Coordinates of C-alpha atoms in Angstrom, one line a residue:
X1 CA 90.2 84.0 121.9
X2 CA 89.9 87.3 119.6
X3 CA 86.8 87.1 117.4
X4 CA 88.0 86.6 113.3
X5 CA 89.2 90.3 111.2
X6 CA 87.1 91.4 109.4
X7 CA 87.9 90.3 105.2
X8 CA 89.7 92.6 103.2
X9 CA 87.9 94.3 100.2
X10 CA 89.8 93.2 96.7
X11 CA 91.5 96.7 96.9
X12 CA 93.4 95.9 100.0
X13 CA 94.1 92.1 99.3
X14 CA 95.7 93.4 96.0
X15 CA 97.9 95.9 98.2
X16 CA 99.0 93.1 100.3
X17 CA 100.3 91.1 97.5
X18 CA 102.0 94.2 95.6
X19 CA 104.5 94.3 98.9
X20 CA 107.8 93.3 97.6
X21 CA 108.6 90.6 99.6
X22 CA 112.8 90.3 100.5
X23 CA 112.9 86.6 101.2
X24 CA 116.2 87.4 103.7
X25 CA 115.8 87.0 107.5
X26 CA 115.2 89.8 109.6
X27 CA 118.4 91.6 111.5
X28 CA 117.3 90.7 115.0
X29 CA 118.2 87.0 113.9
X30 CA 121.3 87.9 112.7
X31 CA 124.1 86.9 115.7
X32 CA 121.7 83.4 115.8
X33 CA 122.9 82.7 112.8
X34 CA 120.9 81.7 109.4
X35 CA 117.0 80.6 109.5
X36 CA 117.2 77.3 108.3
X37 CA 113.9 77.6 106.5
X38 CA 115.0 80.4 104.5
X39 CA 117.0 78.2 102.0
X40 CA 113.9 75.5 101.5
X41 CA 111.7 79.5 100.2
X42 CA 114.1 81.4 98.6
X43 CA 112.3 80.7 95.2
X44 CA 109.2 79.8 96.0
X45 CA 106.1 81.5 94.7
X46 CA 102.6 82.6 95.5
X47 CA 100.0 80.6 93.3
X48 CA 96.9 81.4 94.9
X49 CA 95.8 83.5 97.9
X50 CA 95.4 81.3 101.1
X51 CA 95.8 77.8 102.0
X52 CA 92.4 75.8 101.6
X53 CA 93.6 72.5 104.1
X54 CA 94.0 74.5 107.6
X55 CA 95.9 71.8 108.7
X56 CA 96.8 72.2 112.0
X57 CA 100.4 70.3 111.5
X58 CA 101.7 72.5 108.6
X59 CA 104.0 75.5 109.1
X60 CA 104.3 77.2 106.1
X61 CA 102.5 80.6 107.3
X62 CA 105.4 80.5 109.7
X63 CA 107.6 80.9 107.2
X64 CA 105.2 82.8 104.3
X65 CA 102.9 84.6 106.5

């Protein structure tokens, strides 16, 4: 198992979050046809930064990273 990353300064967290996110499913998955989960997202939105439960059941950095 690889060790933790290192955390990232305020600067670079800020930087992640300023990506503009398209909330459409890649090309590759195109000829498979629609993600599913894309639907259940599409208007979702960020609240906080990071999920305090670590559940190990849940899937939503699957689908929000």
């Amino acid at each position: 198992q690889n060790p933790p990353a290192l955390a990232l300064t305020q600067q670079e967290l800020d930087a992640v979050y300023e990506i503009g996110f398209e909330r459409a499913q890649h090309p590759f998955y195109e000829e498979l046809g629609p993600v599913k989960a894309l639907e259940t997202i599409r208007f979702s939105l960020a609240t906080h930064r990071g999920c305090y439960g670590e559940c190990n059941f849940c899937s939503i950095a699957v689908h929000q990273g």
